[in-house]
Amino acid sequence: KLPLESIQVVLEELRKNGNLEWLDKNKTSFLIMWRRPEEWGKLIYQWVLRNGLTNSVFTLYELVSGDDTESEEFHGLDEAMLLRALQALQQEHKAEIITLDDGRGVKFF
């Protein structure tokens, strides 16, 4: 059992490292991330490069649930975290999130 002050120090350190995000302004609810979105994005993009899939389009479902990614660490990744990872890649001009007829997808560059 930690005192409240100690818990706040730990949570703030996690936030500084990018592994915690406050979900409300009162700082009563938070998301702890094993990997930062940028780290997930890097893993996804390494898979894209390894498999020669630049200039390819994937649905979000294919990325986290498809047979081609079954052995990858990002397989089964929560969709919200996947979107954050893809947004990080989009900022680096390595991907573009697109809207498809049946949902969202991503094109890798």
Tab-separated table of C-alpha atoms in Angstrom:
chain	number	residue	atom	x	y	z
A	1	LYS	CA	0.000	0.000	0.000
A	2	LEU	CA	1.402	3.314	-1.091
A	3	PRO	CA	0.422	6.722	0.198
A	4	LEU	CA	-1.525	8.850	-2.289
A	5	GLU	CA	1.482	11.142	-2.836
A	6	SER	CA	3.660	8.192	-3.840
A	7	ILE	CA	1.015	6.897	-6.230
A	8	GLN	CA	0.819	10.338	-7.840
A	9	VAL	CA	4.621	10.381	-8.287
A	10	VAL	CA	4.529	6.976	-10.011
A	11	LEU	CA	1.650	8.020	-12.282
A	12	GLU	CA	3.376	11.273	-13.204
A	13	GLU	CA	6.560	9.399	-14.104
A	14	LEU	CA	4.565	7.052	-16.338
A	15	ARG	CA	2.943	10.096	-17.984
A	16	LYS	CA	6.332	11.739	-18.592
A	17	ASN	CA	7.553	8.562	-20.285
A	18	GLY	CA	4.473	8.472	-22.515
A	19	ASN	CA	3.027	5.330	-20.937
A	20	LEU	CA	0.079	6.992	-19.211
A	21	GLU	CA	-2.631	9.268	-20.523
A	22	TRP	CA	-5.197	10.984	-18.331
A	23	LEU	CA	-8.734	10.365	-19.557
A	24	ASP	CA	-10.320	13.208	-17.602
A	25	LYS	CA	-9.361	16.687	-16.429
A	26	ASN	CA	-9.669	15.762	-12.748
A	27	LYS	CA	-7.004	13.068	-13.156
A	28	THR	CA	-9.162	10.340	-11.682
A	29	SER	CA	-9.174	8.053	-14.712
A	30	PHE	CA	-6.216	7.060	-16.866
A	31	LEU	CA	-4.960	4.701	-19.522
A	32	ILE	CA	-1.701	2.877	-18.904
A	33	MET	CA	0.011	1.756	-22.094
A	34	TRP	CA	2.525	-1.060	-22.229
A	35	ARG	CA	3.967	0.524	-25.366
A	36	ARG	CA	3.548	4.083	-26.540
A	37	PRO	CA	1.608	4.566	-29.801
A	38	GLU	CA	4.871	5.544	-31.559
A	39	GLU	CA	6.414	2.220	-30.529
A	40	TRP	CA	3.440	0.259	-31.861
A	41	GLY	CA	3.623	2.291	-35.072
A	42	LYS	CA	7.287	1.431	-35.447
A	43	LEU	CA	6.553	-2.302	-35.049
A	44	ILE	CA	3.766	-2.127	-37.626
A	45	TYR	CA	5.905	-0.207	-40.097
A	46	GLN	CA	8.806	-2.659	-39.676
A	47	TRP	CA	6.386	-5.442	-40.608
A	48	VAL	CA	5.271	-3.444	-43.669
A	49	LEU	CA	8.885	-2.956	-44.803
A	50	ARG	CA	9.920	-6.564	-44.062
A	51	ASN	CA	7.101	-7.866	-46.224
A	52	GLY	CA	7.445	-5.337	-49.060
A	53	LEU	CA	3.994	-3.890	-48.417
A	54	THR	CA	4.631	-0.195	-48.958
A	55	ASN	CA	1.980	1.369	-51.217
A	56	SER	CA	-0.473	-1.237	-49.924
A	57	VAL	CA	-3.885	-0.617	-48.362
A	58	PHE	CA	-5.174	-2.601	-45.377
A	59	THR	CA	-8.336	-2.486	-43.343
A	60	LEU	CA	-7.778	-2.016	-39.627
A	61	TYR	CA	-9.258	-5.481	-39.142
A	62	GLU	CA	-6.677	-7.045	-41.458
A	63	LEU	CA	-3.840	-5.462	-39.505
A	64	VAL	CA	-4.841	-6.704	-36.068
A	65	SER	CA	-6.841	-9.827	-36.887
A	66	GLY	CA	-5.637	-11.074	-40.263
A	67	ASP	CA	-3.730	-14.271	-40.905
A	68	ASP	CA	-0.721	-12.323	-42.212
A	69	THR	CA	-0.101	-10.646	-38.849
A	70	GLU	CA	-0.811	-13.639	-36.616
A	71	SER	CA	2.804	-13.955	-35.463
A	72	GLU	CA	3.301	-10.197	-34.956
A	73	GLU	CA	3.265	-8.477	-31.567
A	74	PHE	CA	0.602	-6.026	-32.734
A	75	HIS	CA	-1.827	-8.838	-33.654
A	76	GLY	CA	-4.926	-8.398	-31.501
A	77	LEU	CA	-4.068	-4.803	-30.601
A	78	ASP	CA	-7.008	-2.741	-29.368
A	79	GLU	CA	-8.468	-0.615	-32.178
A	80	ALA	CA	-8.091	2.632	-30.227
A	81	MET	CA	-4.375	1.972	-29.713
A	82	LEU	CA	-4.015	0.883	-33.341
A	83	LEU	CA	-5.485	4.204	-34.471
A	84	ARG	CA	-3.045	6.078	-32.237
A	85	ALA	CA	-0.152	4.093	-33.686
A	86	LEU	CA	-1.301	4.791	-37.236
A	87	GLN	CA	-1.739	8.489	-36.437
A	88	ALA	CA	1.883	8.534	-35.270
A	89	LEU	CA	2.924	6.960	-38.597
A	90	GLN	CA	0.738	9.449	-40.445
A	91	GLN	CA	2.585	12.331	-38.759
A	92	GLU	CA	5.844	10.817	-40.025
A	93	HIS	CA	4.358	10.594	-43.562
A	94	LYS	CA	4.702	6.801	-43.535
A	95	ALA	CA	0.972	6.077	-43.630
A	96	GLU	CA	-2.410	7.632	-44.297
A	97	ILE	CA	-5.578	6.636	-42.491
A	98	ILE	CA	-8.412	6.382	-45.013
A	99	THR	CA	-12.153	5.747	-44.958
A	100	LEU	CA	-13.291	2.659	-46.829
A	101	ASP	CA	-16.807	1.522	-47.673
A	102	ASP	CA	-16.813	-0.949	-44.788
A	103	GLY	CA	-14.847	1.069	-42.240
A	104	ARG	CA	-11.389	2.507	-41.908
A	105	GLY	CA	-8.161	1.486	-43.489
A	106	VAL	CA	-4.596	2.597	-43.898
A	107	LYS	CA	-2.236	3.051	-46.805
A	108	PHE	CA	1.484	2.706	-46.137
A	109	PHE	CA	4.169	4.661	-47.955
